[in-house]
Coordinates of N, CA, C and O in Angstrom, one line a residue:
Q1 N 109.4 140.0 -39.2 CA 110.2 140.3 -37.9 C 109.7 139.6 -36.8 O 108.4 139.4 -36.5
V2 N 110.6 139.5 -35.8 CA 110.2 138.8 -34.6 C 110.4 139.8 -33.5 O 111.2 140.5 -33.3
Q3 N 109.4 139.8 -32.6 CA 109.4 140.6 -31.4 C 109.3 139.9 -30.1 O 108.6 138.9 -30.1
L4 N 110.0 140.3 -29.0 CA 110.0 139.6 -27.8 C 109.4 140.7 -26.8 O 109.9 141.8 -26.7
A5 N 108.4 140.3 -26.0 CA 107.8 141.2 -25.0 C 108.0 140.6 -23.6 O 107.4 139.5 -23.4
E6 N 108.7 141.3 -22.8 CA 109.0 140.7 -21.5 C 108.1 141.5 -20.5 O 107.7 142.7 -20.7
S7 N 107.8 140.8 -19.4 CA 107.0 141.4 -18.4 C 107.3 140.8 -17.1 O 107.9 139.6 -17.0
G8 N 106.9 141.4 -15.9 CA 107.1 140.7 -14.6 C 108.2 141.4 -13.8 O 108.3 140.9 -12.6
G9 N 108.9 142.3 -14.3 CA 109.9 142.9 -13.5 C 109.3 143.8 -12.3 O 108.1 144.0 -12.4
G10 N 110.1 144.3 -11.4 CA 109.7 145.2 -10.5 C 110.6 145.3 -9.3 O 111.7 144.8 -9.3
L11 N 110.0 145.8 -8.2 CA 110.8 146.0 -7.0 C 110.4 145.0 -5.9 O 109.2 144.9 -5.7
V12 N 111.3 144.3 -5.3 CA 111.0 143.4 -4.3 C 112.0 143.3 -3.2 O 113.1 143.7 -3.4
Q13 N 111.5 142.9 -2.0 CA 112.4 142.8 -0.8 C 113.3 141.5 -1.1 O 112.9 140.5 -1.5
A14 N 114.5 141.5 -0.4 CA 115.3 140.3 -0.4 C 114.5 139.2 0.3 O 113.7 139.3 1.2
G15 N 114.7 138.0 -0.4 CA 113.8 136.9 0.1 C 112.6 136.6 -0.7 O 112.0 135.7 -0.5
G16 N 112.1 137.7 -1.5 CA 110.9 137.7 -2.2 C 111.1 136.9 -3.6 O 112.2 136.4 -3.9
S17 N 109.9 136.9 -4.2 CA 109.9 136.3 -5.6 C 109.4 137.2 -6.6 O 108.5 138.0 -6.4
L18 N 109.7 136.8 -7.8 CA 109.2 137.5 -9.0 C 109.1 136.4 -10.1 O 109.9 135.5 -10.1
R19 N 108.1 136.6 -11.0 CA 108.1 135.8 -12.3 C 108.1 136.5 -13.4 O 107.3 137.4 -13.7
L20 N 109.2 136.3 -14.3 CA 109.3 137.1 -15.6 C 108.7 136.2 -16.7 O 108.7 134.9 -16.6
S21 N 108.1 136.8 -17.7 CA 107.5 136.2 -18.8 C 108.1 136.9 -20.0 O 108.4 138.2 -20.0
C22 N 108.2 136.2 -21.2 CA 108.6 136.6 -22.4 C 107.9 135.9 -23.6 O 108.0 134.8 -23.7
V23 N 107.2 136.8 -24.3 CA 106.4 136.2 -25.4 C 106.9 136.7 -26.7 O 107.3 137.8 -27.0
A24 N 107.1 135.6 -27.5 CA 107.6 135.9 -28.9 C 106.4 135.9 -29.9 O 105.5 135.2 -29.8
S25 N 106.4 137.0 -30.8 CA 105.4 137.2 -31.8 C 106.1 137.5 -33.2 O 107.3 137.9 -33.2
G26 N 105.3 137.4 -34.2 CA 105.8 137.7 -35.5 C 105.9 136.4 -36.4 O 105.3 135.4 -36.0
I27 N 106.7 136.5 -37.4 CA 106.8 135.3 -38.4 C 107.7 134.4 -37.8 O 108.9 134.6 -37.8
I28 N 107.3 133.2 -37.3 CA 108.1 132.2 -36.6 C 107.7 130.8 -37.2 O 106.6 130.4 -37.0
F29 N 108.7 130.1 -37.6 CA 108.6 128.8 -38.0 C 108.9 127.8 -36.8 O 108.2 126.9 -36.5
K30 N 110.0 128.2 -36.1 CA 110.3 127.3 -35.1 C 111.2 128.1 -34.0 O 112.1 128.9 -34.4
I31 N 111.0 128.0 -32.8 CA 111.8 128.6 -31.7 C 112.6 127.5 -31.2 O 112.2 126.4 -30.6
N32 N 114.0 127.6 -31.1 CA 114.9 126.7 -30.6 C 115.2 127.0 -29.1 O 114.3 127.1 -28.4
D33 N 116.5 127.3 -28.8 CA 116.8 127.6 -27.4 C 116.1 129.0 -27.0 O 116.0 130.0 -27.8
M34 N 115.8 129.1 -25.8 CA 115.3 130.3 -25.1 C 116.0 130.6 -23.9 O 116.5 129.7 -23.2
G35 N 116.3 131.8 -23.5 CA 117.0 132.1 -22.4 C 116.9 133.5 -21.7 O 116.2 134.3 -22.4
W36 N 117.3 133.6 -20.5 CA 117.4 134.9 -19.8 C 118.8 135.2 -19.5 O 119.5 134.4 -19.0
Y37 N 119.0 136.5 -19.8 CA 120.2 137.2 -19.5 C 119.9 138.3 -18.5 O 118.9 138.8 -18.4
R38 N 121.1 138.8 -17.9 CA 120.9 140.1 -17.1 C 122.3 140.8 -17.1 O 123.2 140.3 -17.4
Q39 N 122.0 142.1 -16.9 CA 123.0 143.2 -16.9 C 122.8 144.1 -15.7 O 121.9 144.9 -15.7
A40 N 123.8 144.1 -14.8 CA 123.8 145.0 -13.8 C 124.7 146.2 -14.0 O 125.5 146.1 -15.1
P41 N 124.4 147.4 -13.5 CA 125.2 148.5 -13.8 C 126.7 148.4 -13.7 O 127.2 147.8 -12.7
G42 N 127.4 148.7 -14.8 CA 128.9 148.5 -14.8 C 129.4 147.2 -15.1 O 130.6 147.0 -14.9
K43 N 128.4 146.2 -15.3 CA 128.9 144.9 -15.5 C 128.5 144.4 -16.9 O 127.6 145.0 -17.5
E44 N 129.1 143.3 -17.3 CA 128.7 142.8 -18.7 C 127.5 141.9 -18.5 O 127.1 141.5 -17.4
R45 N 126.8 141.8 -19.7 CA 125.5 141.0 -19.6 C 126.0 139.5 -19.6 O 127.0 139.1 -20.0
E46 N 125.2 138.8 -18.6 CA 125.5 137.4 -18.4 C 124.4 136.5 -18.5 O 123.2 137.0 -18.3
L47 N 124.6 135.2 -18.8 CA 123.5 134.3 -19.0 C 123.0 133.9 -17.5 O 123.8 133.6 -16.6
V48 N 121.7 133.9 -17.3 CA 121.1 133.5 -16.1 C 120.7 132.1 -16.3 O 120.8 131.2 -15.4
A49 N 119.9 131.8 -17.3 CA 119.3 130.5 -17.5 C 118.9 130.3 -18.9 O 118.5 131.3 -19.6
S50 N 119.0 129.1 -19.4 CA 118.5 128.9 -20.8 C 117.7 127.4 -20.8 O 117.8 126.6 -19.9
I51 N 116.9 127.4 -21.8 CA 116.2 126.1 -22.0 C 116.1 125.7 -23.5 O 115.8 126.6 -24.3
T52 N 116.3 124.4 -23.7 CA 116.3 124.0 -25.2 C 114.8 123.7 -25.6 O 114.0 123.7 -24.7
S53 N 114.8 123.4 -26.8 CA 113.3 123.2 -27.3 C 112.7 121.8 -26.7 O 111.6 121.5 -26.7
R54 N 113.7 121.0 -26.2 CA 113.3 119.7 -25.5 C 113.2 119.9 -24.0 O 113.3 118.9 -23.3
S55 N 113.4 121.1 -23.5 CA 113.3 121.5 -22.1 C 114.4 121.1 -21.3 O 114.3 121.0 -20.0
T56 N 115.6 120.9 -22.0 CA 116.8 120.8 -21.1 C 117.2 122.1 -20.7 O 117.4 123.1 -21.4
T57 N 117.6 122.3 -19.4 CA 117.8 123.5 -18.8 C 119.3 123.6 -18.3 O 120.0 122.7 -18.1
N58 N 119.6 124.9 -18.3 CA 121.0 125.2 -17.8 C 120.9 126.6 -17.0 O 120.2 127.4 -17.3
Y59 N 121.7 126.6 -15.8 CA 121.6 127.7 -15.0 C 123.0 128.3 -14.6 O 124.0 127.5 -14.5
A60 N 123.2 129.5 -14.5 CA 124.3 130.1 -13.9 C 124.4 129.6 -12.4 O 123.4 129.3 -11.7
D61 N 125.8 129.4 -11.9 CA 125.9 128.9 -10.6 C 125.3 129.7 -9.6 O 124.8 129.3 -8.5
S62 N 125.2 131.0 -9.8 CA 124.8 132.0 -8.8 C 123.3 132.0 -8.5 O 122.7 132.4 -7.6
V63 N 122.5 131.3 -9.4 CA 121.0 131.2 -9.4 C 120.5 129.8 -9.2 O 119.4 129.6 -9.0
K64 N 121.5 128.8 -9.3 CA 121.0 127.4 -9.1 C 120.2 127.1 -7.8 O 120.8 127.7 -6.7
G65 N 119.1 126.5 -7.9 CA 118.3 126.2 -6.7 C 117.5 127.4 -6.3 O 116.6 127.3 -5.2
R66 N 117.5 128.6 -6.9 CA 116.7 129.6 -6.6 C 115.8 130.0 -7.8 O 114.7 130.5 -7.6
F67 N 116.3 130.0 -9.0 CA 115.5 130.3 -10.2 C 115.2 129.1 -11.0 O 115.9 128.0 -10.9
T68 N 114.0 129.2 -11.7 CA 113.6 128.0 -12.5 C 113.2 128.6 -13.8 O 112.2 129.6 -13.9
I69 N 113.7 128.1 -14.9 CA 113.3 128.4 -16.3 C 112.4 127.5 -16.7 O 112.4 126.2 -16.5
S70 N 111.3 127.9 -17.5 CA 110.4 127.0 -18.2 C 109.9 127.5 -19.5 O 110.1 128.8 -19.6
R71 N 109.1 126.8 -20.3 CA 108.7 127.3 -21.5 C 107.3 126.6 -21.8 O 107.0 125.5 -21.4
D72 N 106.5 127.5 -22.5 CA 105.2 127.0 -23.1 C 105.3 127.1 -24.6 O 105.2 128.2 -25.1
N73 N 105.6 126.1 -25.4 CA 105.8 126.3 -26.8 C 104.7 126.6 -27.5 O 104.7 127.4 -28.6
A74 N 103.5 126.2 -27.0 CA 102.2 126.6 -27.7 C 101.9 128.1 -27.6 O 101.3 128.7 -28.5
K75 N 102.4 128.6 -26.5 CA 102.3 130.1 -26.3 C 103.4 130.9 -26.6 O 103.5 132.1 -26.6
R76 N 104.6 130.3 -27.2 CA 105.7 130.9 -27.6 C 106.4 131.7 -26.4 O 106.7 132.9 -26.6
T77 N 106.3 131.2 -25.3 CA 106.6 131.9 -24.0 C 107.7 131.3 -23.2 O 107.6 130.0 -23.1
V78 N 108.5 132.0 -22.7 CA 109.5 131.5 -21.7 C 109.3 132.2 -20.4 O 109.0 133.3 -20.4
Y79 N 109.5 131.5 -19.3 CA 109.3 132.1 -18.0 C 110.6 132.0 -17.1 O 111.4 131.0 -17.3
L80 N 110.7 132.8 -16.1 CA 111.9 132.7 -15.2 C 111.2 133.0 -13.8 O 110.8 134.1 -13.5
Q81 N 111.1 131.9 -13.1 CA 110.6 132.0 -11.7 C 111.9 132.4 -10.8 O 112.7 131.5 -10.8
M82 N 111.8 133.5 -10.1 CA 112.8 133.8 -9.3 C 112.5 133.9 -7.9 O 111.6 134.6 -7.4
D83 N 113.0 132.9 -7.1 CA 112.6 132.8 -5.7 C 114.0 133.2 -4.8 O 115.1 133.1 -5.4
S84 N 113.7 133.4 -3.5 CA 114.8 133.8 -2.6 C 115.8 134.8 -3.2 O 117.0 134.7 -3.2
L85 N 115.1 135.9 -3.7 CA 115.9 136.9 -4.4 C 116.8 137.6 -3.4 O 116.7 137.8 -2.2
K86 N 118.0 138.0 -4.0 CA 119.1 138.6 -3.3 C 119.4 140.0 -3.9 O 119.1 140.3 -5.1
P87 N 119.9 141.1 -3.1 CA 120.2 142.4 -3.7 C 121.1 142.3 -4.8 O 121.0 143.0 -5.9
E88 N 122.0 141.2 -5.0 CA 123.0 141.1 -6.0 C 122.1 140.5 -7.4 O 122.8 140.5 -8.4
D89 N 120.9 140.2 -7.2 CA 120.2 139.8 -8.4 C 119.6 141.0 -9.1 O 119.1 140.9 -10.2
T90 N 119.8 142.2 -8.6 CA 119.3 143.5 -9.2 C 120.1 143.7 -10.6 O 121.3 143.7 -10.5
A91 N 119.3 143.9 -11.6 CA 119.7 143.9 -12.9 C 118.7 144.2 -13.9 O 117.4 144.0 -13.5
V92 N 118.9 144.5 -15.0 CA 117.9 144.4 -16.1 C 118.1 143.0 -16.8 O 119.1 142.5 -17.1
Y93 N 116.9 142.4 -16.7 CA 116.8 141.0 -17.3 C 116.3 141.1 -18.8 O 115.2 141.7 -19.1
Y94 N 117.0 140.4 -19.6 CA 116.7 140.3 -21.1 C 116.4 138.9 -21.5 O 117.1 138.0 -21.1
C95 N 115.3 138.8 -22.3 CA 114.9 137.6 -22.9 C 115.6 137.4 -24.2 O 115.9 138.3 -24.9
N96 N 116.0 136.2 -24.6 CA 116.8 135.8 -25.8 C 116.1 134.6 -26.4 O 116.0 133.6 -25.6
T97 N 115.9 134.6 -27.7 CA 115.4 133.4 -28.3 C 116.1 133.2 -29.6 O 116.4 134.1 -30.4
D98 N 116.4 131.9 -29.9 CA 116.9 131.5 -31.3 C 115.7 131.0 -32.2 O 115.0 130.1 -31.8
V99 N 115.5 131.7 -33.3 CA 114.3 131.4 -34.1 C 114.7 131.2 -35.6 O 115.6 131.8 -36.1
Q100 N 113.8 130.3 -36.1 CA 113.8 130.1 -37.6 C 112.6 130.8 -38.0 O 111.6 130.4 -37.5
I101 N 112.7 131.7 -39.0 CA 111.4 132.4 -39.6 C 110.8 131.4 -40.6 O 109.6 131.7 -40.9
T102 N 111.5 130.6 -41.3 CA 111.0 129.7 -42.3 C 111.7 128.3 -42.2 O 112.7 128.2 -41.6
S103 N 111.2 127.3 -42.8 CA 111.8 126.0 -42.7 C 113.2 126.0 -43.4 O 114.0 125.2 -43.1
A104 N 113.4 126.9 -44.3 CA 114.6 126.9 -45.0 C 115.6 128.0 -44.4 O 116.8 128.0 -44.9
S105 N 115.2 128.8 -43.6 CA 116.2 129.9 -43.1 C 117.0 129.3 -41.9 O 116.9 128.3 -41.3
G106 N 118.1 129.9 -41.6 CA 119.0 129.7 -40.6 C 118.3 130.1 -39.2 O 117.2 130.8 -39.1
V107 N 119.0 129.9 -38.2 CA 118.7 130.2 -36.8 C 119.2 131.6 -36.5 O 120.4 131.9 -36.7
R108 N 118.4 132.6 -35.9 CA 118.9 133.9 -35.6 C 118.5 134.2 -34.2 O 117.3 133.8 -33.8
G109 N 119.2 134.8 -33.5 CA 119.0 135.2 -32.1 C 118.3 136.5 -32.0 O 118.7 137.5 -32.7
Y110 N 117.2 136.7 -31.2 CA 116.6 137.9 -31.0 C 116.5 138.2 -29.5 O 116.5 137.4 -28.6
W111 N 116.6 139.6 -29.2 CA 116.5 140.1 -27.8 C 115.3 140.9 -27.6 O 114.7 141.6 -28.4
G112 N 115.0 140.8 -26.3 CA 113.8 141.7 -25.9 C 114.4 142.9 -25.4 O 115.6 143.2 -25.4
Q113 N 113.6 143.9 -24.9 CA 114.0 145.2 -24.6 C 114.6 145.3 -23.1 O 115.2 146.3 -22.7
G114 N 114.2 144.3 -22.4 CA 114.7 144.2 -21.0 C 113.7 144.6 -20.0 O 112.8 145.5 -20.3
T115 N 113.6 144.1 -18.9 CA 112.8 144.4 -17.7 C 113.7 144.6 -16.5 O 114.4 143.7 -16.1
Q116 N 113.4 145.7 -15.7 CA 114.2 146.0 -14.5 C 113.7 145.1 -13.3 O 112.6 145.0 -13.0
V117 N 114.7 144.4 -12.7 CA 114.4 143.7 -11.4 C 115.2 144.5 -10.3 O 116.5 144.5 -10.5
T118 N 114.7 144.9 -9.2 CA 115.5 145.5 -8.2 C 115.1 144.9 -6.9 O 114.0 144.6 -6.5
V119 N 116.1 144.3 -6.1 CA 116.0 143.7 -4.9 C 116.6 144.5 -3.8 O 117.7 144.8 -3.9
S120 N 115.7 145.0 -2.9 CA 116.1 145.8 -1.9 C 116.5 144.8 -0.7 O 115.8 143.9 -0.4
S121 N 117.4 145.4 0.2 CA 118.0 144.7 1.3 C 117.1 145.1 2.6 O 116.4 145.9 2.6

């Protein structure tokens, strides 16, 4: 089984910064794409940023220039540096990773439990 543990959420004033971390553990042969999603109250879950195993990144238009996604493959960790935070960034942030548990298995996506980010105005 694969587990994802997120950390780094909290309450911050507008204009501030937070850094989210997500560590994958368990039986893992290879981690492919990793990403961060968020879900605000009453809204659907949306992609914030993703990063491939070769560190190609993709960002939602709403966070471009403010958020930076990165990964440390040796630590099985993905990070989300969030700068210039706005009240509209308030949401639960979820980590998602695509994992192969053996060399012969297919790729399966796993989700973390989520971490709350609240930006006050």
